[in-house]
CSV table of C-alpha atoms in Angstrom, one decimal:
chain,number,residue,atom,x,y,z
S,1,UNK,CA,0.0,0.0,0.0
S,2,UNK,CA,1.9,3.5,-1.3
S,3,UNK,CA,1.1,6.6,0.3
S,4,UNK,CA,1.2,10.2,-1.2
S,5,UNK,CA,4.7,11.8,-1.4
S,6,UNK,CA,5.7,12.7,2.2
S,7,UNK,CA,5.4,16.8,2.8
S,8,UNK,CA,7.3,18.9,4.9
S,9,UNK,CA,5.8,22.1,6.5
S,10,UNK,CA,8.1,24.6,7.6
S,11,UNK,CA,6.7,26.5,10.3
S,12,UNK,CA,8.2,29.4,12.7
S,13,UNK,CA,9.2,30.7,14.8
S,14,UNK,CA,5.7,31.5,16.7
S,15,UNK,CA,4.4,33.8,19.0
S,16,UNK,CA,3.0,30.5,21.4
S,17,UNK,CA,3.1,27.4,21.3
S,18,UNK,CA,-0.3,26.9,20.7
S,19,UNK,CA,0.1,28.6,17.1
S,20,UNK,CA,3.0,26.2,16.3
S,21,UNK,CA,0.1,23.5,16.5
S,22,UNK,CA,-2.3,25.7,15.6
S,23,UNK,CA,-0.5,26.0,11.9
S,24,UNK,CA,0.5,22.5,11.7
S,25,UNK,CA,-3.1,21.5,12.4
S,26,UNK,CA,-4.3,23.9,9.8
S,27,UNK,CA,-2.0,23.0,7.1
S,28,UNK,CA,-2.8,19.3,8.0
S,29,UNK,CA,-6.3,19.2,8.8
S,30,UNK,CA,-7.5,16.9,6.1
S,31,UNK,CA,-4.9,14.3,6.7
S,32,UNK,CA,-5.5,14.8,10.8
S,33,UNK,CA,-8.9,14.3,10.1
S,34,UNK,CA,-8.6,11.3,7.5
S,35,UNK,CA,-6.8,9.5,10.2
S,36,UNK,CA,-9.2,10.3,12.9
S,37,UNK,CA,-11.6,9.0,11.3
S,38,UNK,CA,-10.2,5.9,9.8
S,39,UNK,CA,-8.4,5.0,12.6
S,40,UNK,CA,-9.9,1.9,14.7
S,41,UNK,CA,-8.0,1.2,17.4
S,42,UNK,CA,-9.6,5.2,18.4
S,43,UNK,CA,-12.9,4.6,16.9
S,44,UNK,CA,-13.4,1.3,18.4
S,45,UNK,CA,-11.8,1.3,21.7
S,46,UNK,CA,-10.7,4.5,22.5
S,47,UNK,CA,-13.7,6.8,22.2
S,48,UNK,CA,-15.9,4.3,23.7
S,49,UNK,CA,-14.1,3.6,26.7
S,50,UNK,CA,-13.9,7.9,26.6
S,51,UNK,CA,-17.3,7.9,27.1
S,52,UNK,CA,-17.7,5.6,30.0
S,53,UNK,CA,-17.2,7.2,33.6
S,54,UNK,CA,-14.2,4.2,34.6
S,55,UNK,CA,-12.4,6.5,31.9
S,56,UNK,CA,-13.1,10.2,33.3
S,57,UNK,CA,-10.2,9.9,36.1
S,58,UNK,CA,-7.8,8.2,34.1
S,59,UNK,CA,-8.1,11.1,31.3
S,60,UNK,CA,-8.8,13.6,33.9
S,61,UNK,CA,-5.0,13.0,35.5
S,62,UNK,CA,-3.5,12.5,32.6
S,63,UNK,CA,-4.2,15.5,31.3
S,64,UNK,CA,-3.0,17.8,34.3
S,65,UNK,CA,-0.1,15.5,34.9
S,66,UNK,CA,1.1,16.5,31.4
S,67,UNK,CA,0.3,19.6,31.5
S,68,UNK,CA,1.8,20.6,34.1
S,69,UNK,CA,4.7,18.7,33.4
S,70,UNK,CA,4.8,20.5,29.8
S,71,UNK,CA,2.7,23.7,29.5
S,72,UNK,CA,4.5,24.1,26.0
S,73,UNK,CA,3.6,20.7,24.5
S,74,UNK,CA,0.0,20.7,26.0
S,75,UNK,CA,-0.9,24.7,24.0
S,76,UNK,CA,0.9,22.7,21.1
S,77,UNK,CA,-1.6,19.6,21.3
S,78,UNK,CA,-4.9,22.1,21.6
S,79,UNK,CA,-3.6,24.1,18.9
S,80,UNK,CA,-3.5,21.2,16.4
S,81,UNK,CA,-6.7,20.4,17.4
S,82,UNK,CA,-7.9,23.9,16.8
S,83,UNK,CA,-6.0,24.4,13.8
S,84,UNK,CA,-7.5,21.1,12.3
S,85,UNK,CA,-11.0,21.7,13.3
S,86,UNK,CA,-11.5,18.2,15.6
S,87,UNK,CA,-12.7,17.7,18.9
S,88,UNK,CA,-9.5,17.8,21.3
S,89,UNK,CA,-10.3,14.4,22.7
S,90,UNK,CA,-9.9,12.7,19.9
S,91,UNK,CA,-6.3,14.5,19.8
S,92,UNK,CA,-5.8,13.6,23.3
S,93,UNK,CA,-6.9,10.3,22.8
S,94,UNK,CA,-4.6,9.4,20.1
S,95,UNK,CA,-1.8,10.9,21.6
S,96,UNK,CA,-1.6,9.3,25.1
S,97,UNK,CA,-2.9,5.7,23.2
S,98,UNK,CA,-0.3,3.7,24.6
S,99,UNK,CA,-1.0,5.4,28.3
S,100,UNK,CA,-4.4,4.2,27.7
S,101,UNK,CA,-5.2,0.9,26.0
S,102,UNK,CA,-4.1,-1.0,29.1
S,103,UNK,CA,-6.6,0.4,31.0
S,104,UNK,CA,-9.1,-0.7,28.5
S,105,UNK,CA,-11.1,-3.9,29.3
S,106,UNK,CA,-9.4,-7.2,27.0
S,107,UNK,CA,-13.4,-7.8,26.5
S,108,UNK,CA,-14.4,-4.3,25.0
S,109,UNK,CA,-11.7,-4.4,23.1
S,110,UNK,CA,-12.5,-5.0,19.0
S,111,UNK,CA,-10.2,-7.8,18.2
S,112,UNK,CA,-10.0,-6.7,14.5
S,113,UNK,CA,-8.1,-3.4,15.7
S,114,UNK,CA,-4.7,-4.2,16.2
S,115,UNK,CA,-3.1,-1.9,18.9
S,116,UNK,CA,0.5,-3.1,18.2
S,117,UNK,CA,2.8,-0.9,16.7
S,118,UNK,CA,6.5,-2.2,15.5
S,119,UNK,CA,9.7,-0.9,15.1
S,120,UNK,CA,13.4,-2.2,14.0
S,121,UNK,CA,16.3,-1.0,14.4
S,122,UNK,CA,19.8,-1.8,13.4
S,123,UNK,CA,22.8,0.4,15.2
S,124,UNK,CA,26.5,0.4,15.0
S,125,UNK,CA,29.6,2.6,15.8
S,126,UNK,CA,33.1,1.2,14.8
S,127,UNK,CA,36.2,2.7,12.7
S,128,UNK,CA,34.7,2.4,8.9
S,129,UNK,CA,31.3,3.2,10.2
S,130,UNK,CA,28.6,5.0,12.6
S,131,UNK,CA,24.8,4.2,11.5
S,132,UNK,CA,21.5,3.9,13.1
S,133,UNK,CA,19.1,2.5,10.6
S,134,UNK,CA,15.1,2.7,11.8
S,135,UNK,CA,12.4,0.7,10.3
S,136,UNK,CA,9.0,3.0,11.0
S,137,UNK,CA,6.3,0.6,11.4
S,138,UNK,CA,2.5,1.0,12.2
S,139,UNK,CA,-1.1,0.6,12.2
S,140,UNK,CA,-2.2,0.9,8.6
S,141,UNK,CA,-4.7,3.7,9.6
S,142,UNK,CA,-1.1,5.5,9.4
S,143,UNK,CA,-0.5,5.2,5.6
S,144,UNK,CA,-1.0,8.0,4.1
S,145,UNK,CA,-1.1,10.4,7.4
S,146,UNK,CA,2.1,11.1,8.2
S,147,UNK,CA,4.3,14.1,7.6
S,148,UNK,CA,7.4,16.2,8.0
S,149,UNK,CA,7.5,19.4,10.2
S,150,UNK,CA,10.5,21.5,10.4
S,151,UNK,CA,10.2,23.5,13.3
S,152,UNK,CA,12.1,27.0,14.2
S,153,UNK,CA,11.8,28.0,17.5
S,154,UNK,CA,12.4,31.4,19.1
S,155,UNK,CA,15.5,30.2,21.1
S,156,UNK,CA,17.2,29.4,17.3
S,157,UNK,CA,16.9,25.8,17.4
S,158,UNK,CA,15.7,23.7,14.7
S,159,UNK,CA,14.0,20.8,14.4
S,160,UNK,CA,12.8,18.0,11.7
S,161,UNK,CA,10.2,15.3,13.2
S,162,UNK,CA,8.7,12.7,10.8
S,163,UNK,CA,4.7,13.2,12.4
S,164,UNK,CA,1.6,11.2,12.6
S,165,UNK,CA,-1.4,13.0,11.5
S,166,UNK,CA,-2.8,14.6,14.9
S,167,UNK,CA,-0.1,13.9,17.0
S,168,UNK,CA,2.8,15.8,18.5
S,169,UNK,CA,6.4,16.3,17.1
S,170,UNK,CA,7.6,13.2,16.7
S,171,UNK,CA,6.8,9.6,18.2
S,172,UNK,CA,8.5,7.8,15.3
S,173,UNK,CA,11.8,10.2,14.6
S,174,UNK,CA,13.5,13.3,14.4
S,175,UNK,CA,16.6,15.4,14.9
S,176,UNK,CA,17.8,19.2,15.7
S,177,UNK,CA,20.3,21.5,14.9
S,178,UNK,CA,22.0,20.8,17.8
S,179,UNK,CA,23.5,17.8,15.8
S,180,UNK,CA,21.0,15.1,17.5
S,181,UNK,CA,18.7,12.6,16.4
S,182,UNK,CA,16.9,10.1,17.7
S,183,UNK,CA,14.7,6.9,16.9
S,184,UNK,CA,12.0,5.2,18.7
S,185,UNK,CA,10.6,1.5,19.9
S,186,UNK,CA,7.8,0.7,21.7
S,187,UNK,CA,8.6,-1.7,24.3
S,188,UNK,CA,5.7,-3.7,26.2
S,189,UNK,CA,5.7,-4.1,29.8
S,190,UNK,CA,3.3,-6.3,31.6
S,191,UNK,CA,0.0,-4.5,32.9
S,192,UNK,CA,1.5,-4.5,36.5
S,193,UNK,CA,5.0,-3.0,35.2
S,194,UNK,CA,2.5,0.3,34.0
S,195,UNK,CA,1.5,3.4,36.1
S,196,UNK,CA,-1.7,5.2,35.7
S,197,UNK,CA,-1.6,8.9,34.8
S,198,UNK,CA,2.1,9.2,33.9
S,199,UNK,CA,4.0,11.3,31.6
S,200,UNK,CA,3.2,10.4,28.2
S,201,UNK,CA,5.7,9.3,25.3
S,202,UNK,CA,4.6,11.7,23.0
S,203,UNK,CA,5.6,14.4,25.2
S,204,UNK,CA,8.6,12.9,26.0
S,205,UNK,CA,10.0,12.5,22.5
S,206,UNK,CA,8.3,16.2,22.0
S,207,UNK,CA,11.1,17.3,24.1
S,208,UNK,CA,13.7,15.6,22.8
S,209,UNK,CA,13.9,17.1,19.7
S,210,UNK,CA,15.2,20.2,22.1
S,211,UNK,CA,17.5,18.6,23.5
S,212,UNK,CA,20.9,20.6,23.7
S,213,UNK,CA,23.0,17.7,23.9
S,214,UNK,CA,23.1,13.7,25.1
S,215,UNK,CA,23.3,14.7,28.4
S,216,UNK,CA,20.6,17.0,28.5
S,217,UNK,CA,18.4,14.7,26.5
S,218,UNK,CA,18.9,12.1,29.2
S,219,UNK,CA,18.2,14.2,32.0
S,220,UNK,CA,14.8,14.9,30.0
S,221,UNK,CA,13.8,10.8,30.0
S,222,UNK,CA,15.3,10.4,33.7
S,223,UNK,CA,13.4,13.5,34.5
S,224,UNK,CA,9.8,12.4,33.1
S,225,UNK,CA,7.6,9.6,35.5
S,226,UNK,CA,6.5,7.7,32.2
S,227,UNK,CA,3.2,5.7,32.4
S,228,UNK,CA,4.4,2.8,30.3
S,229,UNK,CA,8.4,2.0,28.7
S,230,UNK,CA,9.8,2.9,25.6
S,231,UNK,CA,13.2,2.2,23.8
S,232,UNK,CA,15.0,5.5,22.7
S,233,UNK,CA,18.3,4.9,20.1
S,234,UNK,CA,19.8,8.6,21.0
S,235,UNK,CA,22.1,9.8,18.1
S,236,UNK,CA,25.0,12.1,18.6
S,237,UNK,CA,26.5,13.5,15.7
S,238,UNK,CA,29.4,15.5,17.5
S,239,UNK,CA,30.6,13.0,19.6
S,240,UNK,CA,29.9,10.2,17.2
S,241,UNK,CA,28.5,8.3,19.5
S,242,UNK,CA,24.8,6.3,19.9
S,243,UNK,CA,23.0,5.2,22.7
S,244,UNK,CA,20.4,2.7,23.3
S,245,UNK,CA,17.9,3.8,26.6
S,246,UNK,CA,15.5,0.9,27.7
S,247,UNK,CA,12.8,2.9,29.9
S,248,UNK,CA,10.2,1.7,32.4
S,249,UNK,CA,7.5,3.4,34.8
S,250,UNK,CA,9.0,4.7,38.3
S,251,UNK,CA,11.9,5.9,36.5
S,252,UNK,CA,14.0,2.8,35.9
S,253,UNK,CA,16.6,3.3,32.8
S,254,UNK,CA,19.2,1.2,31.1
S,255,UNK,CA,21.9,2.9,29.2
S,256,UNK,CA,23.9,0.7,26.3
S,257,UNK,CA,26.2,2.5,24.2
S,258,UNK,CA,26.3,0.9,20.6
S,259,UNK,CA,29.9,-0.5,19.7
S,260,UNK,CA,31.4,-2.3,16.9
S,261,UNK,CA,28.9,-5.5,17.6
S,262,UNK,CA,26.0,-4.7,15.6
S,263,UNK,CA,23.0,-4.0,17.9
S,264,UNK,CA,19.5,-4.9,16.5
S,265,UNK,CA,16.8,-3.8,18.3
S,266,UNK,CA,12.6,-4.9,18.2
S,267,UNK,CA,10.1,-4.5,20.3
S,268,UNK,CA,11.2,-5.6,23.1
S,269,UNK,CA,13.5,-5.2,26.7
S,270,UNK,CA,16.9,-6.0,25.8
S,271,UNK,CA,18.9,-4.8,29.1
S,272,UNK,CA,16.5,-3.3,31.4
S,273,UNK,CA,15.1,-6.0,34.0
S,274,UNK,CA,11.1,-5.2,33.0
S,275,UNK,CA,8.6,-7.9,33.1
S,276,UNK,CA,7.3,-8.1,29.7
S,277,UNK,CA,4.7,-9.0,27.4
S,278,UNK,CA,5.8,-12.5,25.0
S,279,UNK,CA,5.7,-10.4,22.1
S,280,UNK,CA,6.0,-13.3,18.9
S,281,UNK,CA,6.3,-11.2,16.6
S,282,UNK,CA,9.4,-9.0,18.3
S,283,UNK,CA,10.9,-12.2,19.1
S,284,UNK,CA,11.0,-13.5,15.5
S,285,UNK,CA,12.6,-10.3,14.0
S,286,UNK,CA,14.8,-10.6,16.8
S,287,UNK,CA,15.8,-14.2,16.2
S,288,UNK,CA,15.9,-13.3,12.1
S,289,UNK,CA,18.4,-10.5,12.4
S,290,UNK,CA,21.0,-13.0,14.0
S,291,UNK,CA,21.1,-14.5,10.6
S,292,UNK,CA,21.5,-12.0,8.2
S,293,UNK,CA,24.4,-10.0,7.6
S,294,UNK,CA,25.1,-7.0,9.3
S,295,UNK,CA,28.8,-5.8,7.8
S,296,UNK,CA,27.7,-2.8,5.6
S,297,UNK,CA,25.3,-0.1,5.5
S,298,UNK,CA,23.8,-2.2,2.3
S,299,UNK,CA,23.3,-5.2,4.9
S,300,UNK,CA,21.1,-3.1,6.9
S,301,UNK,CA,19.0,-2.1,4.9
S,302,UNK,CA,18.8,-5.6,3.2
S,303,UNK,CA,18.2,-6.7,6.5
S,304,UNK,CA,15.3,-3.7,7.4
S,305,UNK,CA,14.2,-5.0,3.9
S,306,UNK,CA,13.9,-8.8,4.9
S,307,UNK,CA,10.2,-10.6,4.5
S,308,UNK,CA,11.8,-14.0,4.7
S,309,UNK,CA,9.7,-14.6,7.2
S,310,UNK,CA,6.1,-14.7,5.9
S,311,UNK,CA,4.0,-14.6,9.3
S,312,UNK,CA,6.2,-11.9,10.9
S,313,UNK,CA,8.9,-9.9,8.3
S,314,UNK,CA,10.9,-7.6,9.6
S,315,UNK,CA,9.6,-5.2,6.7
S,316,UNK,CA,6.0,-5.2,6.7
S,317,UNK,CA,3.3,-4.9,4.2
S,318,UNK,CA,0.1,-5.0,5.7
S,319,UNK,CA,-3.0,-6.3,6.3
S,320,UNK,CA,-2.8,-4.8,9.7
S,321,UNK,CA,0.7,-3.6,10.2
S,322,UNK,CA,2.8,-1.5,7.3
S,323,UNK,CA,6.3,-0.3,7.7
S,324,UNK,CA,5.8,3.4,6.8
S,325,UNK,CA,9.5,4.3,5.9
S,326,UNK,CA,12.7,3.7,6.4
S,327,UNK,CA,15.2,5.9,7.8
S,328,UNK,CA,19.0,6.3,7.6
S,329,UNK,CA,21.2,8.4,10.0
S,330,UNK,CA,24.6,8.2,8.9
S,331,UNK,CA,27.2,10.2,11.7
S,332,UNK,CA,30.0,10.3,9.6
S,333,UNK,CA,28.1,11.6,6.5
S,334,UNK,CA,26.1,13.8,8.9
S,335,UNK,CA,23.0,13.0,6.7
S,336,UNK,CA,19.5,11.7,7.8
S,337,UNK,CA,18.2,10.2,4.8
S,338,UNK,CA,14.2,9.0,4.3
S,339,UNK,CA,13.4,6.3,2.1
S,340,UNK,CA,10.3,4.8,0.8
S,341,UNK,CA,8.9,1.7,-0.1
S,342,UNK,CA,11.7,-1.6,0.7
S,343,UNK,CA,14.7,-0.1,2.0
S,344,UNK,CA,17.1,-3.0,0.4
S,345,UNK,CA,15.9,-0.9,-3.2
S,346,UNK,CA,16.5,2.3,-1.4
S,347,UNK,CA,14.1,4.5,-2.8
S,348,UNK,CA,15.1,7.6,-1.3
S,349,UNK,CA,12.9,10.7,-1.1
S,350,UNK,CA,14.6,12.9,1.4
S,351,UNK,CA,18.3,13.8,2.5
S,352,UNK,CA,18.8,16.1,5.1
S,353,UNK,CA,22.4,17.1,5.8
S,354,UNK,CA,22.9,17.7,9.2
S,355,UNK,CA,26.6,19.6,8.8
S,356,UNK,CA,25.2,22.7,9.6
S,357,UNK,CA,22.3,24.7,12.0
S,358,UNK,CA,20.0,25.2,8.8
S,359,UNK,CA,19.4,21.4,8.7
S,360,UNK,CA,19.3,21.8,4.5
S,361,UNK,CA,17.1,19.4,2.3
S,362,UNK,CA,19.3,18.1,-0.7
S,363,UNK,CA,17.6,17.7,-3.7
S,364,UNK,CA,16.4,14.2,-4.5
S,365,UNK,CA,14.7,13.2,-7.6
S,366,UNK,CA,11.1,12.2,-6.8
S,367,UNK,CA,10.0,11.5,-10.4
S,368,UNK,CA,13.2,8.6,-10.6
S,369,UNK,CA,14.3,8.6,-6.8
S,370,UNK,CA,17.7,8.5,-5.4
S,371,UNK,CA,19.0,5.2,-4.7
S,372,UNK,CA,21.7,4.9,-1.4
């Protein structure tokens, strides 16, 4: 299933917040509300269990926790919602899905709506090479609804964030002009490993992508009580460096730095001690990694490319579950590159060089694409 060419909205700098997601909901409205509306797992189980009053303290918290925790990020969220013309609990609701759906009864649940979502990633630093290579997989309600903001702040940062449709700045991937990037994977800890009416991971990859260096981007996960875990692949282009950061609720974290062994990471805990969901598919892409080579930038992406495995393929092509794109962060190049479609054909239909503050596009071909 192909989506439309990816777009990229520059926007900024603002006078709030809230008109930063104010534009970006305006410019995006009809792909916001596309995905709203096709989008099951909020259709089917989160608006309903919305509506019920088990669900009015759960929202109710999560909301002020959030917002107090990040006045910026919460004007942000209502201003897409304004700026889009939906009601702001369906924007909440999507945006704190993963702080939800455990709290959602396994019998209400619509078992056609799968809530998984999947990511791979493939890391490595050594002499001839530094690359984090990111498989972005979801939902299908996703295909077609994602986009690219490039965000100027007031302060003089810069940001790119690869965005769903309705949701903020960036729970897939982005990276600054501070010379960091990062990549995400869910990660899925057993109901009793999750807190109600945490911080959400939205908001903490939000502020990420202002993070001033690997430090300070740490002290922003260490800092946030998360409701449920997440796997963050934190990429330094300075210092050449890449860590992987396993996170749990009651602010456990695991820090691996990526060396010269290649580091292949699914969906699930790999170093932090977290009682976990048996997640088959994670494990399989897991398992099929080990056998595939990992001694080139080509391997990776042959290996991000891989469908071998018919019941759970590392790259996905639906029914239920696509892999959206494929991204390419290449330290020594300094380039984050996007690519479409199977990696191992790399595709490509963005560059970004990340030598300088301006975070430049190169110009790619769309009409033949740019092959790696």
């Amino acid at each position: 299933m192909e989506g439309k060419l990816l777009e990229m909205f520059e926007v900024g700098p603002c006078e709030d917040d809230y008109q930063l997601g104010f534009l970006i909901g305006q410019r995006f409205c009809n792909q916001i509300r596309s995905r709203l509306a096709g989008d099951l797992i909020l259709q089917n189980q989160l608006l309903p269990f919305a509506r019920t009053r088990h669900a009015q303290p759960l929202l109710k918290a999560l909301s002020e926790t959030n917002q107090k925790k990040f006045p910026k990020y919460w004007a942000e969220l209502l201003g897409t919602a304004d700026g889009s013309g939906v009601p702001v609990l369906d924007i909440i609701l999507v945006n704190f899905r993963k702080e939800i759906l455990p709290f959602i009864s396994k019998t209400t649940m619509n078992s056609n709506a799968d809530t998984t979502d999947d990511c791979s990633d493939v890391l490595i630093v050594n002499d001839s090479m530094a690359v984090a290579a990111h498989n972005e997989d979801a939902n299908v309600a996703l295909v077609g609804h994602t986009y690219l903001i490039k965000g100027k702040l007031s302060n003089g940062l810069s940001f790119i964030a690869y965005t769903y449709a309705g949701e903020l700045p960036s729970c897939a991937f982005g990276l600054n002009s501070q010379g960091l990037a990062f990549t995400l994977n869910s990660v899925p800890p057993v109901e009793d490993e999750i807190v109600p009416a945490g911080i959400g991971r939205n908001f903490v990859s939000r502020d990420l992508l202002e993070a001033t260096s690997t430090a300070d981007a740490l002290a922003r996960i260490r800092s946030s009580e998360v409701s449920v875990g997440h796997s963050y692949n934190l990429i330094d282009i300075q210092k050449r460096m890449i860590l992987n950061v396993e996170t749990a609720s009651r602010s456990r974290v695991s820090v691996h730095e990526v060396g010269t062994t290649p580091f292949f990471h699914a969906n699930m805990y790999l170093h932090l001690q977290v009682q976990q969901v048996h997640d088959e598919n994670s494990i399989s892409r897991q398992k099929r990694a080990t056998f595939l080579p990992q001694g080139s930038k080509t391997d990776f992406l042959s290996l991000l490319g891989d469908t071998e495995d018919t019941k759970y393929p590392i790259y996905m092509a639906g029914p239920t579950l696509y892999t959206l794109c494929t991204t390419v962060i290449d330290l020594d190049e300094r380039t984050l590159t996007i690519i479409e479609g199977n990696p191992k054909y790399g595709k490509v239909s963005h560059v970004f060089s990340m030598s300088s503050n301006e975070l430049h596009l190169k110009l790619v071909n769309h009409a033949q694409g740019t092959h790696l």
